[in-house]
PDB file of C-alpha atoms and ligand atoms in Angstrom:
ATOM      1  CA  UNK A 211      -2.020 -13.764  10.048  1.00 97.00           C
ATOM      2  CA  UNK A 212      -0.232  -9.974  10.671  1.00 98.00           C
ATOM      3  CA  UNK A 213       3.429  -9.848   9.449  1.00 98.00           C
ATOM      4  CA  UNK A 214       4.953  -6.961  10.030  1.00 98.00           C
ATOM      5  CA  UNK A 215       8.897  -5.057  10.098  1.00 98.00           C
ATOM      6  CA  UNK A 216      10.348  -4.083  13.333  1.00 98.00           C
ATOM      7  CA  UNK A 217      13.313  -2.655  13.194  1.00 98.00           C
ATOM      8  CA  UNK A 218      13.889  -4.424   9.933  1.00 98.00           C
ATOM      9  CA  UNK A 219      13.212  -7.751  11.053  1.00 98.00           C
ATOM     10  CA  UNK A 220      10.524 -10.019  10.338  1.00 98.00           C
ATOM     11  CA  UNK A 221       7.335 -10.106  12.631  1.00 98.00           C
ATOM     12  CA  UNK A 222       4.336 -11.951  13.208  1.00 98.00           C
ATOM     13  CA  UNK A 223       2.147  -9.195  15.155  1.00 98.00           C
ATOM     14  CA  UNK A 224      -0.731 -10.959  17.411  1.00 94.00           C
ATOM     15  CA  UNK A 225      -2.819  -8.263  19.282  1.00 92.00           C
ATOM     16  CA  UNK A 226       0.212  -5.757  20.635  1.00 95.00           C
ATOM     17  CA  UNK A 227       2.601  -8.673  20.799  1.00 98.00           C
ATOM     18  CA  UNK A 228       5.002  -9.664  18.128  1.00 98.00           C
ATOM     19  CA  UNK A 229       7.081 -12.179  17.415  1.00 98.00           C
ATOM     20  CA  UNK A 230      10.549 -12.431  15.848  1.00 98.00           C
ATOM     21  CA  UNK A 231       9.887 -14.716  12.623  1.00 98.00           C
ATOM     22  CA  UNK A 232      14.048 -15.514  12.776  1.00 97.00           C
ATOM     23  CA  UNK A 233      14.263 -16.920  16.138  1.00 97.00           C
ATOM     24  CA  UNK A 234      10.550 -18.779  16.541  1.00 97.00           C
ATOM     25  CA  UNK A 235      11.347 -20.831  13.352  1.00 97.00           C
ATOM     26  CA  UNK A 236      14.987 -20.830  14.855  1.00 96.00           C
ATOM     27  CA  UNK A 237      16.355 -20.330  11.599  1.00 97.00           C
ATOM     28  CA  UNK A 238      14.216 -21.805   9.300  1.00 97.00           C
ATOM     29  CA  UNK A 239      13.152 -18.602   8.407  1.00 98.00           C
ATOM     30  CA  UNK A 240      15.344 -15.320   8.119  1.00 98.00           C
ATOM     31  CA  UNK A 241      14.609 -11.926   9.298  1.00 98.00           C
ATOM     32  CA  UNK A 242      14.419 -10.347   5.669  1.00 98.00           C
ATOM     33  CA  UNK A 243      11.175  -8.830   5.332  1.00 97.00           C
ATOM     34  CA  UNK A 244      10.560  -9.202   1.691  1.00 96.00           C
ATOM     35  CA  UNK A 245      12.113 -12.798   1.429  1.00 96.00           C
ATOM     36  CA  UNK A 246       9.604 -14.185   3.013  1.00 97.00           C
ATOM     37  CA  UNK A 247       7.199 -14.025   0.177  1.00 97.00           C
ATOM     38  CA  UNK A 248      10.032 -16.213  -1.886  1.00 96.00           C
ATOM     39  CA  UNK A 249       8.941 -18.862   0.155  1.00 97.00           C
ATOM     40  CA  UNK A 250       5.698 -17.939   1.247  1.00 98.00           C
ATOM     41  CA  UNK A 251       3.631 -21.153   0.962  1.00 97.00           C
ATOM     42  CA  UNK A 252       5.639 -22.667   3.096  1.00 98.00           C
ATOM     43  CA  UNK A 253       5.812 -20.265   5.900  1.00 98.00           C
ATOM     44  CA  UNK A 254       2.122 -19.962   6.026  1.00 98.00           C
ATOM     45  CA  UNK A 255       2.354 -23.811   6.539  1.00 98.00           C
ATOM     46  CA  UNK A 256       4.579 -23.396   9.663  1.00 98.00           C
ATOM     47  CA  UNK A 257       3.310 -19.864  11.094  1.00 97.00           C
ATOM     48  CA  UNK A 258      -0.421 -22.101  11.205  1.00 96.00           C
ATOM     49  CA  UNK A 259       1.235 -24.377  13.669  1.00 96.00           C
ATOM     50  CA  UNK A 260       4.167 -22.439  14.926  1.00 96.00           C
ATOM     51  CA  UNK A 261       4.752 -22.161  19.005  1.00 93.00           C
ATOM     52  CA  UNK A 262       4.158 -18.055  19.324  1.00 92.00           C
ATOM     53  CA  UNK A 263       4.798 -17.777  22.774  1.00 91.00           C
ATOM     54  CA  UNK A 264       7.734 -16.349  22.548  1.00 90.00           C
ATOM     55  CA  UNK A 265       5.720 -13.161  21.771  1.00 95.00           C
ATOM     56  CA  UNK A 266       6.467  -9.998  23.630  1.00 97.00           C
ATOM     57  CA  UNK A 267       5.051  -6.135  23.431  1.00 98.00           C
ATOM     58  CA  UNK A 268       6.648  -3.964  20.825  1.00 97.00           C
ATOM     59  CA  UNK A 269       7.005  -0.483  19.980  1.00 97.00           C
ATOM     60  CA  UNK A 270       4.625   0.664  16.646  1.00 95.00           C
ATOM     61  CA  UNK A 271       6.793   3.563  16.037  1.00 96.00           C
ATOM     62  CA  UNK A 272       9.326   0.855  15.390  1.00 97.00           C
ATOM     63  CA  UNK A 273       7.230  -0.625  12.908  1.00 98.00           C
ATOM     64  CA  UNK A 274       8.391   0.083   8.705  1.00 98.00           C
ATOM     65  CA  UNK A 275       7.087  -0.407   5.516  1.00 98.00           C
ATOM     66  CA  UNK A 276       6.313  -3.926   5.675  1.00 98.00           C
ATOM     67  CA  UNK A 277       7.767  -4.165   1.889  1.00 95.00           C
ATOM     68  CA  UNK A 278      10.532  -2.034   1.930  1.00 95.00           C
ATOM     69  CA  UNK A 279      12.384  -2.536  -1.496  1.00 94.00           C
ATOM     70  CA  UNK A 280       9.434  -4.775  -4.020  1.00 97.00           C
ATOM     71  CA  UNK A 281      11.200  -6.389  -7.329  1.00 97.00           C
ATOM     72  CA  UNK A 282       8.104  -4.013  -9.044  1.00 98.00           C
ATOM     73  CA  UNK A 283       5.576  -1.913  -7.440  1.00 98.00           C
ATOM     74  CA  UNK A 284       2.343  -1.273  -9.886  1.00 98.00           C
ATOM     75  CA  UNK A 285       0.228   1.429  -9.033  1.00 98.00           C
ATOM     76  CA  UNK A 286      -3.623   2.256 -10.755  1.00 97.00           C
ATOM     77  CA  UNK A 287      -5.085   5.414 -11.604  1.00 94.00           C
ATOM     78  CA  UNK A 288      -8.693   6.228 -12.268  1.00 89.00           C
ATOM     79  CA  UNK A 289      -9.771   3.037 -10.492  1.00 94.00           C
ATOM     80  CA  UNK A 290     -13.023   4.893  -8.527  1.00 93.00           C
ATOM     81  CA  UNK A 291     -15.856   6.270 -11.025  1.00 84.00           C
ATOM     82  CA  UNK A 292     -16.738   9.611  -8.216  1.00 85.00           C
ATOM     83  CA  UNK A 293     -13.077  10.128  -8.447  1.00 79.00           C
ATOM     84  CA  UNK A 294     -12.408  10.035 -12.292  1.00 80.00           C
ATOM     85  CA  UNK A 295     -15.412  12.311 -12.181  1.00 79.00           C
ATOM     86  CA  UNK A 296     -14.069  14.947  -9.798  1.00 81.00           C
ATOM     87  CA  UNK A 297     -10.801  15.018 -12.066  1.00 79.00           C
ATOM     88  CA  UNK A 298     -13.409  15.353 -15.176  1.00 79.00           C
ATOM     89  CA  UNK A 299     -11.591  11.828 -16.720  1.00 76.00           C
ATOM     90  CA  UNK A 300     -14.476   9.785 -16.450  1.00 66.00           C
ATOM     91  CA  UNK A 301     -14.909   6.034 -18.223  1.00 61.00           C
ATOM     92  CA  UNK A 302     -11.727   6.226 -19.611  1.00 64.00           C
ATOM     93  CA  UNK A 303     -10.182   3.299 -18.525  1.00 74.00           C
ATOM     94  CA  UNK A 304      -7.613   2.678 -15.387  1.00 88.00           C
ATOM     95  CA  UNK A 305      -3.766   3.397 -15.975  1.00 93.00           C
ATOM     96  CA  UNK A 306      -0.874   2.077 -14.816  1.00 96.00           C
ATOM     97  CA  UNK A 307       2.081   3.512 -13.477  1.00 97.00           C
ATOM     98  CA  UNK A 308       5.167   2.705 -11.020  1.00 98.00           C
ATOM     99  CA  UNK A 309       6.000   4.864  -7.842  1.00 98.00           C
ATOM    100  CA  UNK A 310       9.483   3.846  -7.391  1.00 98.00           C
ATOM    101  CA  UNK A 311      10.625   2.088  -4.700  1.00 97.00           C
ATOM    102  CA  UNK A 312      12.985   5.036  -3.318  1.00 97.00           C
ATOM    103  CA  UNK A 313       9.599   6.408  -2.207  1.00 98.00           C
ATOM    104  CA  UNK A 314       8.699   3.873  -0.115  1.00 98.00           C
ATOM    105  CA  UNK A 315       8.361   5.028   4.037  1.00 98.00           C
ATOM    106  CA  UNK A 316       7.285   3.696   7.063  1.00 98.00           C
ATOM    107  CA  UNK A 317       3.794   3.562   8.473  1.00 98.00           C
ATOM    108  CA  UNK A 318       4.794   6.588  10.761  1.00 98.00           C
ATOM    109  CA  UNK A 319       7.693   8.114   8.825  1.00 97.00           C
ATOM    110  CA  UNK A 320       7.539  12.050   8.631  1.00 98.00           C
ATOM    111  CA  UNK A 321       6.892  13.277   4.999  1.00 98.00           C
ATOM    112  CA  UNK A 322       9.256  15.683   3.640  1.00 98.00           C
ATOM    113  CA  UNK A 323       7.127  18.455   1.806  1.00 98.00           C
ATOM    114  CA  UNK A 324       9.152  18.851  -1.689  1.00 97.00           C
ATOM    115  CA  UNK A 325       7.491  22.074  -2.207  1.00 97.00           C
ATOM    116  CA  UNK A 326       4.816  22.335  -5.051  1.00 97.00           C
ATOM    117  CA  UNK A 327       1.353  20.772  -4.752  1.00 98.00           C
ATOM    118  CA  UNK A 328       1.265  18.073  -1.940  1.00 98.00           C
ATOM    119  CA  UNK A 329      -1.862  15.963  -2.490  1.00 98.00           C
ATOM    120  CA  UNK A 330      -3.268  12.496  -0.506  1.00 98.00           C
ATOM    121  CA  UNK A 331      -4.367   9.248  -1.823  1.00 98.00           C
ATOM    122  CA  UNK A 332      -5.937   6.145   0.221  1.00 98.00           C
ATOM    123  CA  UNK A 333      -5.144   3.121  -1.366  1.00 98.00           C
ATOM    124  CA  UNK A 334      -5.464  -0.274  -1.062  1.00 98.00           C
ATOM    125  CA  UNK A 335      -2.170  -2.058  -1.425  1.00 98.00           C
ATOM    126  CA  UNK A 336      -2.030  -5.590  -2.787  1.00 98.00           C
ATOM    127  CA  UNK A 337       1.047  -8.124  -1.610  1.00 98.00           C
ATOM    128  CA  UNK A 338       1.489 -10.699  -4.495  1.00 98.00           C
ATOM    129  CA  UNK A 339       2.274 -14.444  -3.081  1.00 98.00           C
ATOM    130  CA  UNK A 340       3.914 -16.312  -6.051  1.00 97.00           C
ATOM    131  CA  UNK A 341       4.573 -15.949  -9.113  1.00 98.00           C
ATOM    132  CA  UNK A 342       1.598 -14.726 -11.330  1.00 97.00           C
ATOM    133  CA  UNK A 343       1.307 -14.912 -15.597  1.00 98.00           C
ATOM    134  CA  UNK A 344      -1.761 -14.608 -17.186  1.00 98.00           C
ATOM    135  CA  UNK A 345      -3.977 -15.882 -14.390  1.00 98.00           C
ATOM    136  CA  UNK A 346      -7.467 -15.904 -14.397  1.00 98.00           C
ATOM    137  CA  UNK A 347     -10.156 -13.357 -12.721  1.00 98.00           C
ATOM    138  CA  UNK A 348     -11.972 -16.763 -10.764  1.00 98.00           C
ATOM    139  CA  UNK A 349      -8.184 -17.578  -9.829  1.00 98.00           C
ATOM    140  CA  UNK A 350      -6.634 -14.315  -8.963  1.00 98.00           C
ATOM    141  CA  UNK A 351      -6.593 -14.001  -4.886  1.00 98.00           C
ATOM    142  CA  UNK A 352      -4.919 -17.343  -4.869  1.00 98.00           C
ATOM    143  CA  UNK A 353      -1.897 -15.104  -5.816  1.00 98.00           C
ATOM    144  CA  UNK A 354      -2.599 -12.273  -2.871  1.00 98.00           C
ATOM    145  CA  UNK A 355      -0.051 -13.144   0.270  1.00 98.00           C
ATOM    146  CA  UNK A 356      -2.467 -10.174   1.677  1.00 98.00           C
ATOM    147  CA  UNK A 357      -3.371  -6.144   1.724  1.00 98.00           C
ATOM    148  CA  UNK A 358      -2.037  -3.411   3.847  1.00 98.00           C
ATOM    149  CA  UNK A 359      -2.585   0.048   3.860  1.00 98.00           C
ATOM    150  CA  UNK A 360      -0.961   2.655   1.591  1.00 98.00           C
ATOM    151  CA  UNK A 361      -1.063   6.100   0.798  1.00 98.00           C
ATOM    152  CA  UNK A 362      -0.291   7.605  -2.520  1.00 98.00           C
ATOM    153  CA  UNK A 363       1.523  10.778  -1.947  1.00 98.00           C
ATOM    154  CA  UNK A 364       1.553  12.578  -5.224  1.00 98.00           C
ATOM    155  CA  UNK A 365       3.312  16.343  -6.100  1.00 98.00           C
ATOM    156  CA  UNK A 366       0.877  17.833  -8.628  1.00 97.00           C
ATOM    157  CA  UNK A 367       2.934  20.514 -10.161  1.00 97.00           C
ATOM    158  CA  UNK A 368       5.442  17.209 -11.185  1.00 97.00           C
ATOM    159  CA  UNK A 369       2.767  15.082 -12.251  1.00 96.00           C
ATOM    160  CA  UNK A 370       1.103  17.632 -14.783  1.00 95.00           C
ATOM    161  CA  UNK A 371       4.553  19.723 -15.610  1.00 95.00           C
ATOM    162  CA  UNK A 372       4.492  18.532 -19.687  1.00 92.00           C
ATOM    163  CA  UNK A 373       2.200  17.745 -22.441  1.00 92.00           C
ATOM    164  CA  UNK A 374       1.450  14.461 -21.368  1.00 93.00           C
ATOM    165  CA  UNK A 375       1.459  13.532 -17.344  1.00 93.00           C
ATOM    166  CA  UNK A 376       4.232  12.145 -15.501  1.00 95.00           C
ATOM    167  CA  UNK A 377       2.276   9.951 -13.160  1.00 96.00           C
ATOM    168  CA  UNK A 378       5.610   7.976 -11.640  1.00 97.00           C
ATOM    169  CA  UNK A 379       7.896  10.947 -11.609  1.00 97.00           C
ATOM    170  CA  UNK A 380       5.390  12.908  -9.588  1.00 98.00           C
ATOM    171  CA  UNK A 381       4.145  10.340  -7.292  1.00 98.00           C
ATOM    172  CA  UNK A 382       7.927   9.049  -6.754  1.00 98.00           C
ATOM    173  CA  UNK A 383       9.691  11.920  -4.343  1.00 98.00           C
ATOM    174  CA  UNK A 384      11.273  10.225  -1.140  1.00 97.00           C
ATOM    175  CA  UNK A 385       8.764   9.227   1.537  1.00 98.00           C
ATOM    176  CA  UNK A 386       5.425   9.320  -1.077  1.00 98.00           C
ATOM    177  CA  UNK A 387       4.839   5.846  -0.514  1.00 98.00           C
ATOM    178  CA  UNK A 388       3.994   5.615   2.967  1.00 98.00           C
ATOM    179  CA  UNK A 389       3.175   1.763   3.742  1.00 98.00           C
ATOM    180  CA  UNK A 390       1.925  -0.470   6.587  1.00 98.00           C
ATOM    181  CA  UNK A 391       1.492  -0.926   9.268  1.00 98.00           C
ATOM    182  CA  UNK A 392       1.509  -4.509   8.793  1.00 98.00           C
ATOM    183  CA  UNK A 393       0.317  -6.789   6.013  1.00 98.00           C
ATOM    184  CA  UNK A 394      -2.763  -8.842   6.969  1.00 98.00           C
ATOM    185  CA  UNK A 395      -3.567 -11.644   5.131  1.00 98.00           C
ATOM    186  CA  UNK A 396      -7.174 -11.943   3.296  1.00 98.00           C
ATOM    187  CA  UNK A 397      -8.442 -14.862   5.491  1.00 97.00           C
ATOM    188  CA  UNK A 398      -8.179 -12.509   8.438  1.00 97.00           C
ATOM    189  CA  UNK A 399     -11.085 -10.309   6.914  1.00 98.00           C
ATOM    190  CA  UNK A 400     -14.466 -10.993   6.355  1.00 96.00           C
ATOM    191  CA  UNK A 401     -14.659  -9.635   3.300  1.00 98.00           C
ATOM    192  CA  UNK A 402     -11.263  -9.021   1.509  1.00 98.00           C
ATOM    193  CA  UNK A 403     -13.311  -7.234  -1.761  1.00 98.00           C
ATOM    194  CA  UNK A 404     -15.229  -4.756   0.673  1.00 98.00           C
ATOM    195  CA  UNK A 405     -13.317  -2.626   3.300  1.00 98.00           C
ATOM    196  CA  UNK A 406     -13.908   0.529   4.330  1.00 98.00           C
ATOM    197  CA  UNK A 407     -11.247   3.496   3.457  1.00 98.00           C
ATOM    198  CA  UNK A 408     -10.565   6.913   4.469  1.00 98.00           C
ATOM    199  CA  UNK A 409      -8.278   9.411   4.419  1.00 98.00           C
ATOM    200  CA  UNK A 410      -7.662  12.645   7.323  1.00 98.00           C
ATOM    201  CA  UNK A 411      -6.073  15.259   7.265  1.00 98.00           C
ATOM    202  CA  UNK A 412      -5.649  17.236  10.524  1.00 98.00           C
ATOM    203  CA  UNK A 413      -8.854  15.254  11.742  1.00 98.00           C
ATOM    204  CA  UNK A 414     -10.852  15.913   8.955  1.00 98.00           C
ATOM    205  CA  UNK A 415     -12.433  13.371   6.781  1.00 98.00           C
ATOM    206  CA  UNK A 416     -11.310  14.250   3.069  1.00 98.00           C
ATOM    207  CA  UNK A 417     -11.286  10.887   1.285  1.00 98.00           C
ATOM    208  CA  UNK A 418     -14.142   8.208   2.351  1.00 97.00           C
ATOM    209  CA  UNK A 419     -15.164   5.145   0.119  1.00 97.00           C
ATOM    210  CA  UNK A 420     -15.053   1.289  -0.072  1.00 97.00           C
ATOM    211  CA  UNK A 421     -13.035  -0.796  -1.769  1.00 97.00           C
ATOM    212  CA  UNK A 422     -16.263  -2.587  -3.702  1.00 97.00           C
ATOM    213  CA  UNK A 423     -16.366   0.448  -5.552  1.00 96.00           C
ATOM    214  CA  UNK A 424     -13.398  -0.091  -7.438  1.00 96.00           C
ATOM    215  CA  UNK A 425     -13.558  -0.335 -11.587  1.00 94.00           C
ATOM    216  CA  UNK A 426     -11.781  -2.710 -11.541  1.00 95.00           C
ATOM    217  CA  UNK A 427     -11.081  -5.253  -8.671  1.00 97.00           C
ATOM    218  CA  UNK A 428      -8.475  -6.580  -7.194  1.00 98.00           C
ATOM    219  CA  UNK A 429      -8.974  -9.643  -8.529  1.00 98.00           C
ATOM    220  CA  UNK A 430      -9.186  -8.188 -12.234  1.00 96.00           C
ATOM    221  CA  UNK A 431      -6.830  -5.843 -11.724  1.00 97.00           C
ATOM    222  CA  UNK A 432      -4.085  -9.085 -11.300  1.00 98.00           C
ATOM    223  CA  UNK A 433      -5.439 -11.053 -14.316  1.00 97.00           C
ATOM    224  CA  UNK A 434      -5.492  -7.397 -16.671  1.00 96.00           C
ATOM    225  CA  UNK A 435      -1.669  -6.848 -15.773  1.00 97.00           C
ATOM    226  CA  UNK A 436      -0.957 -10.583 -15.604  1.00 98.00           C
ATOM    227  CA  UNK A 437      -1.912 -10.450 -19.552  1.00 97.00           C
ATOM    228  CA  UNK A 438       1.199  -8.408 -19.993  1.00 97.00           C
ATOM    229  CA  UNK A 439       4.050  -8.585 -17.035  1.00 98.00           C
ATOM    230  CA  UNK A 440       5.119 -11.376 -14.811  1.00 98.00           C
ATOM    231  CA  UNK A 441       3.797 -10.470 -10.964  1.00 98.00           C
ATOM    232  CA  UNK A 442       6.460 -11.867  -8.491  1.00 98.00           C
ATOM    233  CA  UNK A 443       6.400 -12.669  -4.886  1.00 98.00           C
ATOM    234  CA  UNK A 444       6.515  -9.693  -3.069  1.00 97.00           C
ATOM    235  CA  UNK A 445       5.337  -6.918  -5.431  1.00 98.00           C
ATOM    236  CA  UNK A 446       2.725  -4.569  -4.838  1.00 98.00           C
ATOM    237  CA  UNK A 447      -0.025  -2.865  -6.485  1.00 98.00           C
ATOM    238  CA  UNK A 448      -1.320   0.350  -5.364  1.00 98.00           C
ATOM    239  CA  UNK A 449      -5.006  -0.249  -6.418  1.00 98.00           C
ATOM    240  CA  UNK A 450      -6.047   3.492  -6.498  1.00 97.00           C
ATOM    241  CA  UNK A 451      -7.423   6.213  -4.409  1.00 97.00           C
ATOM    242  CA  UNK A 452     -11.436   7.241  -4.109  1.00 96.00           C
ATOM    243  CA  UNK A 453     -12.910  10.663  -4.545  1.00 95.00           C
ATOM    244  CA  UNK A 454     -11.864  13.358  -2.609  1.00 96.00           C
ATOM    245  CA  UNK A 455      -8.066  13.827  -3.574  1.00 97.00           C
ATOM    246  CA  UNK A 456      -7.360  17.803  -2.855  1.00 97.00           C
ATOM    247  CA  UNK A 457      -6.404  18.462  -6.639  1.00 95.00           C
ATOM    248  CA  UNK A 458     -10.125  17.744  -7.252  1.00 93.00           C
ATOM    249  CA  UNK A 459     -11.760  20.086  -4.860  1.00 95.00           C
ATOM    250  CA  UNK A 460     -12.778  23.740  -5.499  1.00 94.00           C
ATOM    251  CA  UNK A 461     -10.716  25.511  -5.071  1.00 96.00           C
ATOM    252  CA  UNK A 462      -7.854  22.902  -4.800  1.00 97.00           C
ATOM    253  CA  UNK A 463      -6.507  22.294  -1.526  1.00 98.00           C
ATOM    254  CA  UNK A 464      -2.833  20.725  -0.746  1.00 98.00           C
ATOM    255  CA  UNK A 465      -0.804  19.612   2.436  1.00 98.00           C
ATOM    256  CA  UNK A 466       0.989  21.919   4.392  1.00 98.00           C
ATOM    257  CA  UNK A 467       4.227  21.752   6.281  1.00 98.00           C
ATOM    258  CA  UNK A 468       2.727  20.330  10.123  1.00 98.00           C
ATOM    259  CA  UNK A 469      -0.559  19.098   8.202  1.00 98.00           C
ATOM    260  CA  UNK A 470      -0.981  15.800   9.211  1.00 98.00           C
ATOM    261  CA  UNK A 471      -1.932  12.813   7.584  1.00 98.00           C
ATOM    262  CA  UNK A 472      -4.563   9.934   8.502  1.00 98.00           C
ATOM    263  CA  UNK A 473      -4.729   7.124   6.280  1.00 98.00           C
ATOM    264  CA  UNK A 474      -6.766   4.337   6.909  1.00 98.00           C
ATOM    265  CA  UNK A 475      -8.629   1.003   6.023  1.00 98.00           C
ATOM    266  CA  UNK A 476     -11.102  -1.409   8.139  1.00 98.00           C
ATOM    267  CA  UNK A 477      -9.840  -4.369   9.340  1.00 98.00           C
ATOM    268  CA  UNK A 478      -6.232  -3.637   8.091  1.00 98.00           C
ATOM    269  CA  UNK A 479      -5.331  -0.563  10.573  1.00 98.00           C
ATOM    270  CA  UNK A 480      -4.275   2.996  10.028  1.00 98.00           C
ATOM    271  CA  UNK A 481      -1.055   5.218   8.857  1.00 98.00           C
ATOM    272  CA  UNK A 482       0.031   8.524  10.559  1.00 98.00           C
ATOM    273  CA  UNK A 483       2.236  10.615   8.332  1.00 98.00           C
ATOM    274  CA  UNK A 484       3.203  14.437   8.940  1.00 98.00           C
ATOM    275  CA  UNK A 485       4.534  16.887   6.381  1.00 98.00           C
ATOM    276  CA  UNK A 486       7.556  18.302   7.734  1.00 98.00           C
ATOM    277  CA  UNK A 487      10.026  21.055   5.834  1.00 97.00           C
ATOM    278  CA  UNK A 488      13.252  19.464   4.075  1.00 83.00           C
ATOM    279  CA  UNK A 489      15.555  18.087   3.832  1.00 86.00           C
ATOM    280  CA  UNK A 490      15.400  14.755   5.928  1.00 87.00           C
ATOM    281  CA  UNK A 491      18.143  12.454   6.041  1.00 84.00           C
ATOM    282  CA  UNK A 492      18.528   9.950   3.191  1.00 79.00           C
TER     283      UNK A 492
HETATM  284 ZN1   ZN B 585      -3.177   6.695  -6.576  1.00 95.73          ZN
END
C-alpha cells in the first residue's frame, strides 16, 4: 500500500489514482495524514478489504510531505562505509541527531538557498508504526509502517562552524527535509532491506548506492535507538547517506540557486526539488 498527503488529506495511492481515506471509510478514519499512525494496524486491516473504487486521478504537484510534523525525527550520520571514508571518519560508530520538524517540506517543493555551502544527501526514511521500547533486532520490522524517500539537505558551514559539529542546526534550515512522494509499506517491496538509492544534481548522478550497504541496518537502528528512547507511531528515522556528497568531493561541490535536485529510491519513488533564492514565504 502507498499512502500520501494530498493537499493536506490522507489518501491511498493506487497507480495514478488516489482515494480519500476519510470519504472511503465514511469517517472511520480521519483526513489527518499523521493521525493514522496512532491506529496503524486497524487502518491496515481496513485498507485490505476497503472498497477503493472511488479512486480518482490526482495532480502530483499537490502531494505534500507524507508526515508533516512527526513527534520525533531521528537522523543517522556515518551509516555507510564509503561515505564515512570520503569524510575521513572511517570506523567511527554512526551518530544520531535530529532534523527539526520545521525543516520538513514536500517532494516537489522549492528549497531556499540560505547561503553558505549547500549539500545533498539521499536517504531512506523509516516510518514507525507503533510504540517501540527495547525491541529486538529480530522483531524490529514489525514496528515499521513504511518507507519513504528523504533528502537530508545540509548547510556545511553551519554544520562545522564550531569546535563540535552542529549537525541538527546545519541540517534544519526551512525546507531542508524534503520527503515523499508517499509512504510505501514494506510488503510492496521485493526486498525492503536492499534498495538502490540515487541522487542527481542537474541530471548528473552524484550518489548511487544500495541500502544493504548500511553499517547499521534498519532493524539494528530501531533496536539500538529503542534501547535509549521510546519510538512513537509516526516517528521518522533518516537512515544515513551513501558516498558522493559534495562536501566529500575534491574540490568540494555545493548546490547553487537554479540547481535541480533529484532524489530517488528503487520501489518507492523520487523527489524533485529546485534550489531557489529566498526568501520563500513561511
Ligand atoms: Zn544525512
